[in-house]
């Protein structure tokens, strides 16, 4: 009798699960008036791409023999590994010519931008727009700071380590960050084996009685939490990486007032391809050494990119100051905040249904920019694997052609993985179903069903490739 009830309830579960799936898909298709991309490309809803992998006998089993193939016959993968912020493209399309610049052939030819400035390759207009956007958003003090521009904040990271490391020490200075930390820090710190600095791991367990540099990333990549220094003593040199301290990701509680803070255009406006970042540096000697590093490294930073970055930041600030007017219907941050809210809503819904992963919970705080109490909605989702069945989440999902970045890249072994919220998947549903209900064994064998919803812009997260490179 109990057996019959079990069969019925499992069957019910299946029917319910199917019904929920179908209704979610239909809802997403019907409601998705922001996702005309598939339609634009002449694909109707019935032809839309659905990747649904058949049930497997166990999470460690080989991938199904029949793989969905792309047009060129190669396997299709869903890449949620990279933090490539293409999702703001729609906003920049709407903005149109307001963000367009024309650079005549004769312009920007010299190496030099402002010979009177300590950072002689910093374009004055870009410097002006940096100061302006920080004032408009209220996320950093710029008074009494030197601005150093870099080819992405990645170059500034290396410049900062070069500038802060004691030049005459017999041993390289230790560089630490609290785990889970941004996976590129260890690689960038040790890439050139400079003899000036060396990666020393998790700041929470660093207890050497020697000088150190601590990287404080807030909100943090990968887990999105607001962070402060974690080394259990004073005297460290702090580098604040505030790539994500913008209103779409986290409440702006106060202007950052640090000795050395890194920002990047990549994460505020989504223009990662410009490769532009900036540092706000209090100490003039540190700013000079950072400038020297960039001079030795690349003899300055692309003027064209700085001019373009200045224009984009100008539009962001204009959109905030003139929101609701005829020129700017809404501010860039209202747009991007709403987008992130929707992505987190859908991801939370999917994760809740699946029951095998969990997401961090963020307490709300007052955001001075929106003048409202708001929660965080980070650029990355840090999903923990709660079930016992999946040990190595990255490999498990990779076998199902979903690329995420596994916990091991972010510090001492985490049973977690990072899911980039930047990519234009409107809804990817992580559903876990019992594999074979008929054998009456407890439903412990799982397979993900990933359903791609229509894509919102001209980009796609479906890659047709076997070689996926690592990146940010
Ligand atoms: C915390 C953090 N800092 C820096 C970077 C690199 O930024 P950029 O594109 O300016 O080199 C990233 C990119 O993902 C990041 O997540």
Tab-separated table of C-alpha atoms and ligand atoms in Angstrom:
chain	number	residue	atom	x	y	z
A	1	UNK	CA	0.000	0.000	0.000
A	2	UNK	CA	2.761	2.378	1.029
A	3	UNK	CA	4.489	1.418	-2.242
A	4	UNK	CA	1.403	2.431	-4.246
A	5	UNK	CA	1.152	5.751	-2.451
A	6	UNK	CA	4.839	6.357	-3.130
A	7	UNK	CA	4.374	5.634	-6.844
A	8	UNK	CA	1.371	7.932	-6.991
A	9	UNK	CA	3.100	10.732	-5.163
A	10	UNK	CA	6.175	10.480	-7.361
A	11	UNK	CA	3.982	10.497	-10.440
A	12	UNK	CA	2.181	13.520	-9.051
A	13	UNK	CA	5.488	15.162	-8.448
A	14	UNK	CA	6.435	14.564	-12.032
A	15	UNK	CA	3.212	15.937	-13.424
A	16	UNK	CA	3.472	18.947	-11.153
A	17	UNK	CA	7.080	19.501	-12.097
A	18	UNK	CA	6.242	19.298	-15.809
A	19	UNK	CA	3.308	21.655	-15.386
A	20	UNK	CA	5.420	24.173	-13.538
A	21	UNK	CA	8.092	23.981	-16.202
A	22	UNK	CA	5.692	24.478	-19.038
A	23	UNK	CA	3.894	27.330	-17.309
A	24	UNK	CA	7.193	29.027	-16.555
A	25	UNK	CA	8.301	28.735	-20.157
A	26	UNK	CA	4.980	30.000	-21.476
A	27	UNK	CA	4.978	32.836	-19.008
A	28	UNK	CA	8.478	33.847	-19.971
A	29	UNK	CA	7.592	33.668	-23.659
A	30	UNK	CA	4.386	35.641	-23.207
A	31	UNK	CA	5.693	38.266	-20.869
A	32	UNK	CA	8.942	38.742	-22.619
A	33	UNK	CA	8.303	41.839	-24.594
A	34	UNK	CA	11.823	42.910	-23.730
A	35	UNK	CA	13.260	39.972	-25.575
A	36	UNK	CA	12.470	40.426	-29.190
A	37	UNK	CA	15.896	39.275	-30.279
A	38	UNK	CA	14.749	35.823	-31.337
A	39	UNK	CA	11.867	37.428	-33.210
A	40	UNK	CA	14.137	40.051	-34.749
A	41	UNK	CA	16.273	37.291	-36.105
A	42	UNK	CA	13.235	35.696	-37.704
A	43	UNK	CA	12.881	32.921	-35.183
A	44	UNK	CA	9.441	32.403	-33.730
A	45	UNK	CA	8.686	31.034	-30.301
A	46	UNK	CA	8.276	27.479	-31.549
A	47	UNK	CA	11.761	27.560	-33.019
A	48	UNK	CA	13.413	29.033	-29.988
A	49	UNK	CA	16.396	27.263	-28.567
A	50	UNK	CA	15.588	24.919	-25.770
A	51	UNK	CA	18.335	22.813	-24.398
A	52	UNK	CA	16.978	20.015	-22.362
A	53	UNK	CA	19.211	17.175	-21.405
A	54	UNK	CA	17.785	13.702	-20.975
A	55	UNK	CA	17.834	12.072	-17.583
A	56	UNK	CA	21.057	10.514	-16.518
A	57	UNK	CA	21.557	7.594	-14.235
A	58	UNK	CA	23.867	9.566	-11.986
A	59	UNK	CA	25.480	12.968	-11.787
A	60	UNK	CA	28.838	11.451	-12.606
A	61	UNK	CA	27.666	9.525	-15.640
A	62	UNK	CA	28.962	10.491	-19.057
A	63	UNK	CA	27.064	13.098	-21.017
A	64	UNK	CA	24.194	11.806	-23.121
A	65	UNK	CA	25.208	10.456	-26.487
A	66	UNK	CA	22.877	12.777	-28.324
A	67	UNK	CA	24.132	16.290	-27.863
A	68	UNK	CA	22.406	19.350	-29.189
A	69	UNK	CA	24.551	20.542	-32.049
A	70	UNK	CA	25.050	24.012	-33.374
A	71	UNK	CA	24.792	25.006	-37.011
A	72	UNK	CA	28.372	24.045	-37.713
A	73	UNK	CA	27.925	20.673	-36.080
A	74	UNK	CA	29.837	21.595	-32.963
A	75	UNK	CA	28.439	21.198	-29.485
A	76	UNK	CA	26.580	24.069	-27.918
A	77	UNK	CA	27.435	25.197	-24.454
A	78	UNK	CA	25.891	27.701	-22.110
A	79	UNK	CA	28.667	29.909	-20.863
A	80	UNK	CA	27.972	31.502	-17.487
A	81	UNK	CA	31.629	31.471	-16.510
A	82	UNK	CA	32.759	34.860	-17.722
A	83	UNK	CA	31.754	38.151	-16.219
A	84	UNK	CA	31.234	39.697	-19.646
A	85	UNK	CA	28.744	42.486	-19.031
A	86	UNK	CA	26.991	42.596	-22.398
A	87	UNK	CA	23.570	42.837	-20.813
A	88	UNK	CA	23.583	46.642	-20.767
A	89	UNK	CA	23.755	46.728	-24.550
A	90	UNK	CA	20.028	47.422	-24.790
A	91	UNK	CA	20.418	50.611	-22.773
A	92	UNK	CA	23.246	51.854	-24.962
A	93	UNK	CA	21.205	51.125	-28.069
A	94	UNK	CA	18.361	53.210	-26.642
A	95	UNK	CA	20.757	56.048	-25.864
A	96	UNK	CA	21.822	56.070	-29.501
A	97	UNK	CA	23.823	59.037	-30.702
A	98	UNK	CA	24.098	60.622	-27.278
A	99	UNK	CA	26.933	58.193	-26.571
A	100	UNK	CA	28.455	58.305	-30.031
A	101	UNK	CA	31.799	59.950	-30.587
A	102	UNK	CA	33.707	60.643	-33.772
A	103	UNK	CA	37.487	60.706	-33.615
A	104	UNK	CA	39.026	62.299	-36.708
A	105	UNK	CA	42.127	60.674	-38.135
A	106	UNK	CA	44.399	63.472	-36.973
A	107	UNK	CA	43.241	63.460	-33.349
A	108	UNK	CA	44.763	61.696	-30.294
A	109	UNK	CA	48.067	61.080	-32.016
A	110	UNK	CA	50.484	62.080	-29.266
A	111	UNK	CA	51.519	59.802	-26.399
A	112	UNK	CA	50.773	62.673	-24.033
A	113	UNK	CA	47.438	63.812	-22.672
A	114	UNK	CA	48.248	66.272	-19.903
A	115	UNK	CA	51.925	66.888	-19.239
A	116	UNK	CA	51.168	68.960	-16.142
A	117	UNK	CA	49.386	66.051	-14.494
A	118	UNK	CA	51.258	63.483	-12.436
A	119	UNK	CA	49.483	60.864	-14.584
A	120	UNK	CA	50.557	62.441	-17.869
A	121	UNK	CA	48.545	60.023	-20.045
A	122	UNK	CA	45.220	60.785	-18.309
A	123	UNK	CA	42.781	62.541	-20.648
A	124	UNK	CA	41.475	65.675	-18.848
A	125	UNK	CA	37.906	65.097	-20.023
A	126	UNK	CA	37.969	61.554	-18.677
A	127	UNK	CA	39.294	62.793	-15.318
A	128	UNK	CA	36.475	65.359	-15.234
A	129	UNK	CA	33.793	62.734	-15.871
A	130	UNK	CA	35.249	60.392	-13.219
A	131	UNK	CA	34.963	63.112	-10.588
A	132	UNK	CA	31.467	63.952	-11.788
A	133	UNK	CA	30.087	60.399	-11.768
A	134	UNK	CA	31.406	59.750	-8.247
A	135	UNK	CA	29.747	62.941	-7.079
A	136	UNK	CA	26.443	62.079	-8.772
A	137	UNK	CA	26.392	58.524	-7.388
A	138	UNK	CA	28.007	59.342	-4.034
A	139	UNK	CA	30.113	56.174	-3.984
A	140	UNK	CA	33.629	57.613	-3.597
A	141	UNK	CA	35.436	60.720	-2.439
A	142	UNK	CA	37.667	62.175	-5.090
A	143	UNK	CA	38.926	65.257	-3.231
A	144	UNK	CA	42.573	64.953	-2.265
A	145	UNK	CA	43.039	61.950	-4.576
A	146	UNK	CA	45.205	61.474	-7.636
A	147	UNK	CA	43.527	59.728	-10.533
A	148	UNK	CA	45.593	57.116	-12.343
A	149	UNK	CA	44.073	55.620	-15.484
A	150	UNK	CA	44.811	52.048	-16.524
A	151	UNK	CA	44.110	49.536	-19.257
A	152	UNK	CA	41.283	48.052	-17.243
A	153	UNK	CA	41.474	47.884	-13.495
A	154	UNK	CA	43.489	44.692	-14.065
A	155	UNK	CA	46.497	46.756	-15.119
A	156	UNK	CA	45.949	49.073	-12.161
A	157	UNK	CA	45.917	46.066	-9.854
A	158	UNK	CA	49.411	45.122	-11.015
A	159	UNK	CA	50.473	48.785	-10.859
A	160	UNK	CA	49.217	49.018	-7.277
A	161	UNK	CA	51.161	45.925	-6.182
A	162	UNK	CA	54.282	47.301	-7.873
A	163	UNK	CA	53.830	50.681	-6.201
A	164	UNK	CA	53.021	49.379	-2.731
A	165	UNK	CA	55.566	46.590	-2.442
A	166	UNK	CA	58.768	47.689	-0.648
A	167	UNK	CA	61.334	48.030	-3.455
A	168	UNK	CA	64.349	47.065	-1.336
A	169	UNK	CA	62.943	44.186	0.748
A	170	UNK	CA	64.810	40.882	0.746
A	171	UNK	CA	61.550	38.902	0.412
A	172	UNK	CA	58.461	39.539	-1.678
A	173	UNK	CA	55.547	41.042	0.248
A	174	UNK	CA	52.561	38.756	0.900
A	175	UNK	CA	49.327	39.566	-0.932
A	176	UNK	CA	46.124	38.226	0.611
A	177	UNK	CA	42.362	38.454	0.206
A	178	UNK	CA	39.573	36.815	2.167
A	179	UNK	CA	38.249	33.658	0.505
A	180	UNK	CA	36.202	33.365	-1.586
A	181	UNK	CA	38.248	35.902	-3.531
A	182	UNK	CA	38.256	37.042	-7.168
A	183	UNK	CA	39.865	34.126	-8.985
A	184	UNK	CA	42.272	36.305	-10.993
A	185	UNK	CA	44.038	37.772	-7.937
A	186	UNK	CA	46.399	34.832	-7.294
A	187	UNK	CA	47.146	34.476	-11.009
A	188	UNK	CA	47.798	38.186	-11.551
A	189	UNK	CA	49.890	38.504	-8.379
A	190	UNK	CA	52.226	35.679	-9.321
A	191	UNK	CA	52.101	35.879	-13.113
A	192	UNK	CA	55.426	37.614	-13.604
A	193	UNK	CA	57.140	36.212	-10.497
A	194	UNK	CA	58.438	39.694	-9.881
A	195	UNK	CA	60.241	39.135	-6.588
A	196	UNK	CA	58.321	42.151	-5.242
A	197	UNK	CA	55.121	40.371	-4.211
A	198	UNK	CA	53.740	36.864	-3.840
A	199	UNK	CA	50.263	35.450	-3.376
A	200	UNK	CA	49.708	34.296	0.230
A	201	UNK	CA	46.080	33.148	0.098
A	202	UNK	CA	43.138	33.643	2.406
A	203	UNK	CA	43.314	36.845	4.477
A	204	UNK	CA	41.220	35.239	7.223
A	205	UNK	CA	43.976	32.793	8.117
A	206	UNK	CA	47.009	34.964	7.376
A	207	UNK	CA	48.978	35.236	10.615
A	208	UNK	CA	52.548	35.965	9.605
A	209	UNK	CA	54.193	38.763	11.516
A	210	UNK	CA	55.371	40.601	8.420
A	211	UNK	CA	54.102	43.321	6.075
A	212	UNK	CA	51.280	42.390	3.736
A	213	UNK	CA	48.952	43.837	1.122
A	214	UNK	CA	45.282	42.983	1.562
A	215	UNK	CA	42.834	43.163	-1.339
A	216	UNK	CA	39.384	44.169	-0.189
A	217	UNK	CA	36.737	43.594	-2.846
A	218	UNK	CA	33.384	45.119	-2.024
A	219	UNK	CA	30.855	43.973	-3.006
A	220	UNK	CA	32.849	40.820	-3.365
A	221	UNK	CA	33.341	38.749	-6.481
A	222	UNK	CA	32.154	35.939	-6.318
A	223	UNK	CA	29.717	36.058	-3.379
A	224	UNK	CA	28.466	39.659	-3.539
A	225	UNK	CA	28.876	40.518	0.146
A	226	UNK	CA	30.044	43.899	1.364
A	227	UNK	CA	33.552	43.486	2.705
A	228	UNK	CA	36.052	45.112	5.029
A	229	UNK	CA	39.619	44.209	5.902
A	230	UNK	CA	39.719	40.667	7.316
A	231	UNK	CA	43.290	40.181	8.477
A	232	UNK	CA	43.206	39.960	12.212
A	233	UNK	CA	45.678	42.735	12.875
A	234	UNK	CA	46.460	46.270	11.826
A	235	UNK	CA	49.348	47.555	9.759
A	236	UNK	CA	48.494	45.983	6.434
A	237	UNK	CA	48.420	47.949	3.213
A	238	UNK	CA	44.907	47.923	1.801
A	239	UNK	CA	43.852	47.986	-1.834
A	240	UNK	CA	40.097	48.390	-2.267
A	241	UNK	CA	38.686	46.911	-5.451
A	242	UNK	CA	35.272	48.546	-5.789
A	243	UNK	CA	34.506	47.347	-9.307
A	244	UNK	CA	30.921	46.559	-8.232
A	245	UNK	CA	30.246	49.443	-5.839
A	246	UNK	CA	27.541	50.883	-8.060
A	247	UNK	CA	23.813	51.218	-7.344
A	248	UNK	CA	22.620	48.429	-9.664
A	249	UNK	CA	24.535	45.858	-7.587
A	250	UNK	CA	24.519	47.071	-3.997
A	251	UNK	CA	23.123	49.879	-1.838
A	252	UNK	CA	25.431	52.904	-1.840
A	253	UNK	CA	25.728	53.508	1.890
A	254	UNK	CA	28.549	56.081	1.978
A	255	UNK	CA	31.282	57.454	-0.252
A	256	UNK	CA	34.382	55.251	-0.193
A	257	UNK	CA	37.222	56.987	1.579
A	258	UNK	CA	40.237	54.714	1.129
A	259	UNK	CA	43.936	55.141	0.458
A	260	UNK	CA	43.820	53.309	-2.845
A	261	UNK	CA	40.592	52.376	-4.632
A	262	UNK	CA	40.182	50.693	-8.002
A	263	UNK	CA	37.221	51.189	-10.335
A	264	UNK	CA	36.502	49.939	-13.822
A	265	UNK	CA	34.284	51.044	-16.682
A	266	UNK	CA	33.700	47.333	-17.386
A	267	UNK	CA	31.268	46.808	-14.529
A	268	UNK	CA	29.594	50.189	-14.197
A	269	UNK	CA	28.473	50.729	-17.797
A	270	UNK	CA	29.283	47.298	-19.264
A	271	UNK	CA	31.972	48.583	-21.639
A	272	UNK	CA	34.529	45.919	-20.788
A	273	UNK	CA	35.940	46.060	-24.299
A	274	UNK	CA	37.159	49.636	-23.826
A	275	UNK	CA	39.644	48.273	-21.284
A	276	UNK	CA	39.547	51.305	-19.052
A	277	UNK	CA	39.816	51.535	-15.287
A	278	UNK	CA	40.913	54.168	-12.806
A	279	UNK	CA	42.482	54.346	-9.384
A	280	UNK	CA	41.838	56.987	-6.730
A	281	UNK	CA	45.100	57.294	-4.834
A	282	UNK	CA	45.766	59.391	-1.722
A	283	UNK	CA	49.531	59.145	-1.506
A	284	UNK	CA	51.331	61.109	-4.202
A	285	UNK	CA	54.364	58.785	-4.194
A	286	UNK	CA	52.172	55.713	-4.678
A	287	UNK	CA	50.341	57.456	-7.522
A	288	UNK	CA	53.694	58.319	-9.132
A	289	UNK	CA	54.921	54.728	-8.884
A	290	UNK	CA	51.675	53.406	-10.351
A	291	UNK	CA	52.049	55.861	-13.216
A	292	UNK	CA	55.634	54.695	-13.687
A	293	UNK	CA	54.495	51.063	-13.857
A	294	UNK	CA	52.002	51.854	-16.611
A	295	UNK	CA	54.605	53.916	-18.429
A	296	UNK	CA	57.009	50.940	-18.391
A	297	UNK	CA	54.235	48.501	-19.204
A	298	UNK	CA	52.289	50.168	-22.026
A	299	UNK	CA	53.604	53.790	-22.252
A	300	UNK	CA	50.219	55.119	-21.236
A	301	UNK	CA	46.638	54.104	-21.907
A	302	UNK	CA	44.644	54.338	-25.141
A	303	UNK	CA	43.448	57.915	-25.637
A	304	UNK	CA	40.638	56.770	-27.913
A	305	UNK	CA	39.302	54.523	-25.187
A	306	UNK	CA	39.554	57.281	-22.579
A	307	UNK	CA	37.669	59.706	-24.813
A	308	UNK	CA	34.974	57.106	-25.370
A	309	UNK	CA	34.857	56.260	-21.661
A	310	UNK	CA	34.474	59.958	-20.859
A	311	UNK	CA	31.465	60.145	-23.179
A	312	UNK	CA	29.834	57.074	-21.694
A	313	UNK	CA	30.319	58.346	-18.125
A	314	UNK	CA	28.965	61.720	-19.183
A	315	UNK	CA	25.797	60.043	-20.466
A	316	UNK	CA	25.482	58.076	-17.198
A	317	UNK	CA	25.734	61.248	-15.117
A	318	UNK	CA	23.391	63.157	-17.453
A	319	UNK	CA	20.861	60.331	-17.247
A	320	UNK	CA	20.904	60.572	-13.446
A	321	UNK	CA	20.616	64.350	-13.349
A	322	UNK	CA	17.979	64.574	-16.077
A	323	UNK	CA	16.017	61.346	-15.413
A	324	UNK	CA	12.364	61.705	-16.377
A	325	UNK	CA	13.132	64.511	-18.824
A	326	UNK	CA	12.789	64.444	-22.572
A	327	UNK	CA	16.423	63.417	-23.125
A	328	UNK	CA	16.659	60.661	-20.525
A	329	UNK	CA	13.500	58.749	-19.664
A	330	UNK	CA	15.241	56.954	-16.822
A	331	UNK	CA	18.689	56.972	-15.312
A	332	UNK	CA	21.169	54.327	-16.353
A	333	UNK	CA	21.082	52.970	-12.803
A	334	UNK	CA	17.279	52.637	-12.767
A	335	UNK	CA	17.555	50.600	-15.958
A	336	UNK	CA	20.414	48.420	-14.771
A	337	UNK	CA	18.980	47.994	-11.273
A	338	UNK	CA	15.657	46.784	-12.710
A	339	UNK	CA	17.501	44.351	-14.970
A	340	UNK	CA	19.471	42.873	-12.090
A	341	UNK	CA	16.340	42.651	-9.929
A	342	UNK	CA	14.599	40.609	-12.615
A	343	UNK	CA	17.568	38.299	-13.100
A	344	UNK	CA	17.853	37.623	-9.391
A	345	UNK	CA	14.121	37.025	-9.114
A	346	UNK	CA	14.241	34.404	-11.850
A	347	UNK	CA	17.383	32.758	-10.559
A	348	UNK	CA	16.032	32.574	-6.997
A	349	UNK	CA	12.810	31.052	-8.306
A	350	UNK	CA	14.689	28.410	-10.300
A	351	UNK	CA	17.051	27.581	-7.445
A	352	UNK	CA	14.139	27.272	-5.015
A	353	UNK	CA	12.385	24.792	-7.273
A	354	UNK	CA	15.522	22.733	-7.716
A	355	UNK	CA	16.259	22.394	-4.010
A	356	UNK	CA	19.815	21.206	-4.500
A	357	UNK	CA	21.619	24.547	-4.609
A	358	UNK	CA	21.311	27.565	-2.369
A	359	UNK	CA	21.957	31.245	-2.898
A	360	UNK	CA	23.275	33.793	-0.422
A	361	UNK	CA	20.729	35.982	1.360
A	362	UNK	CA	21.541	39.684	1.581
A	363	UNK	CA	20.189	42.016	4.221
A	364	UNK	CA	18.873	45.307	2.928
A	365	UNK	CA	20.449	48.665	3.625
A	366	UNK	CA	19.713	52.280	2.837
A	367	UNK	CA	20.904	53.266	-0.614
A	368	UNK	CA	21.708	56.962	-0.687
A	369	UNK	CA	21.517	57.007	-4.459
A	370	UNK	CA	17.981	55.582	-4.735
A	371	UNK	CA	17.036	56.965	-1.304
A	372	UNK	CA	15.475	53.642	-0.484
A	373	UNK	CA	16.099	50.506	1.564
A	374	UNK	CA	17.373	47.915	-0.878
A	375	UNK	CA	19.032	44.507	-0.968
A	376	UNK	CA	22.100	43.504	-2.964
A	377	UNK	CA	21.842	41.922	-6.387
A	378	UNK	CA	25.394	41.108	-7.316
A	379	UNK	CA	26.804	40.611	-10.762
A	380	UNK	CA	27.558	37.017	-9.859
A	381	UNK	CA	25.533	34.406	-8.077
A	382	UNK	CA	27.509	32.215	-5.705
A	383	UNK	CA	25.573	28.985	-5.634
A	384	UNK	CA	26.347	26.448	-2.941
A	385	UNK	CA	25.740	22.765	-3.585
A	386	UNK	CA	23.688	21.563	-0.650
A	387	UNK	CA	23.064	18.009	-1.815
A	388	UNK	CA	25.561	15.206	-1.213
A	389	UNK	CA	25.391	13.962	-4.787
A	390	UNK	CA	27.306	16.725	-6.484
A	391	UNK	CA	30.785	17.261	-5.157
A	392	UNK	CA	32.512	19.125	-7.944
A	393	UNK	CA	29.810	21.464	-9.230
A	394	UNK	CA	31.883	22.909	-12.070
A	395	UNK	CA	32.655	19.498	-13.582
A	396	UNK	CA	29.130	18.298	-13.018
A	397	UNK	CA	27.608	21.255	-14.857
A	398	UNK	CA	30.342	21.194	-17.497
A	399	UNK	CA	29.365	17.653	-18.368
A	400	UNK	CA	25.940	19.095	-19.111
A	401	UNK	CA	27.462	21.867	-21.235
A	402	UNK	CA	26.886	24.586	-18.684
A	403	UNK	CA	30.050	26.494	-17.947
A	404	UNK	CA	30.348	28.066	-14.534
A	405	UNK	CA	33.415	28.740	-12.419
A	406	UNK	CA	33.794	26.171	-9.662
A	407	UNK	CA	34.528	26.944	-6.021
A	408	UNK	CA	38.145	25.765	-6.170
A	409	UNK	CA	39.111	28.858	-8.194
A	410	UNK	CA	38.064	31.196	-5.388
A	411	UNK	CA	40.062	29.856	-2.489
A	412	UNK	CA	40.323	26.740	-0.378
A	413	UNK	CA	37.863	24.229	-1.746
A	414	UNK	CA	34.275	25.486	-1.806
A	415	UNK	CA	31.349	23.267	-2.740
A	416	UNK	CA	29.966	26.096	-4.758
A	417	UNK	CA	30.147	27.666	-8.171
A	418	UNK	CA	29.878	31.144	-9.645
A	419	UNK	CA	27.152	31.919	-12.106
A	420	UNK	CA	27.564	35.164	-14.049
A	421	UNK	CA	24.377	37.209	-13.983
A	422	UNK	CA	25.754	39.379	-16.781
A	423	UNK	CA	24.982	36.968	-19.564
A	424	UNK	CA	21.742	37.464	-21.411
A	425	UNK	CA	19.861	34.427	-20.215
A	426	UNK	CA	16.449	35.637	-19.192
A	427	UNK	CA	15.771	32.470	-17.292
A	428	UNK	CA	17.824	29.390	-16.947
A	429	UNK	CA	16.037	26.883	-14.884
A	430	UNK	CA	17.988	24.482	-12.788
A	431	UNK	CA	15.547	21.666	-12.290
A	432	UNK	CA	16.466	18.443	-10.627
A	433	UNK	CA	14.212	15.484	-11.087
A	434	UNK	CA	14.300	11.983	-9.663
A	435	UNK	CA	15.834	9.774	-12.324
A	436	UNK	CA	13.836	6.576	-12.291
A	437	UNK	CA	10.808	6.607	-10.037
A	438	UNK	CA	9.720	3.116	-10.907
A	439	UNK	CA	12.442	1.347	-9.021
A	440	UNK	CA	11.136	2.937	-5.845
A	441	UNK	CA	14.595	3.863	-4.667
A	442	UNK	CA	14.863	7.221	-2.978
A	443	UNK	CA	15.051	9.919	-5.630
A	444	UNK	CA	18.735	10.640	-5.323
A	445	UNK	CA	19.827	10.520	-8.956
A	446	UNK	CA	19.546	13.787	-10.696
A	447	UNK	CA	19.957	15.505	-13.989
A	448	UNK	CA	19.627	19.195	-14.737
A	449	UNK	CA	17.131	20.436	-17.235
A	450	UNK	CA	18.277	23.764	-18.470
A	451	UNK	CA	15.796	25.779	-20.420
A	452	UNK	CA	16.974	28.844	-22.203
A	453	UNK	CA	14.425	31.584	-22.472
A	454	UNK	CA	14.416	34.104	-25.315
A	455	UNK	CA	17.462	36.284	-25.272
A	456	UNK	CA	17.023	39.982	-24.624
A	457	UNK	CA	19.556	41.552	-26.900
A	458	UNK	CA	21.642	40.885	-29.952
A	459	UNK	CA	24.043	38.731	-28.021
A	460	UNK	CA	23.862	35.121	-27.098
A	461	UNK	CA	25.218	33.025	-24.308
A	462	UNK	CA	25.065	29.926	-26.405
A	463	UNK	CA	28.553	29.229	-27.596
A	464	UNK	CA	29.365	26.778	-30.255
A	465	UNK	CA	32.796	25.829	-29.171
A	466	UNK	CA	34.737	23.213	-27.293
A	467	UNK	CA	37.521	25.514	-26.234
A	468	UNK	CA	36.305	27.940	-23.678
A	469	UNK	CA	38.997	30.195	-22.347
A	470	UNK	CA	39.188	31.337	-18.764
A	471	UNK	CA	38.739	34.997	-18.025
A	472	UNK	CA	37.237	37.442	-15.576
B	1	LIG	C1	36.563	42.337	-8.665
B	1	LIG	C2	37.076	42.604	-10.023
B	1	LIG	N1	38.093	43.448	-10.187
B	1	LIG	C3	38.595	43.706	-11.396
B	1	LIG	C4	38.088	43.109	-12.534
B	1	LIG	C5	38.714	43.399	-13.874
B	1	LIG	O1	38.197	44.539	-14.439
B	1	LIG	P1	38.774	45.158	-15.814
B	1	LIG	O2	37.871	44.714	-16.899
B	1	LIG	O3	38.716	46.632	-15.612
B	1	LIG	O4	40.170	44.697	-15.989
B	1	LIG	C6	37.042	42.228	-12.412
B	1	LIG	C7	36.495	41.558	-13.611
B	1	LIG	O5	35.714	40.650	-13.557
B	1	LIG	C8	36.520	41.962	-11.131
B	1	LIG	O6	35.517	41.104	-10.962
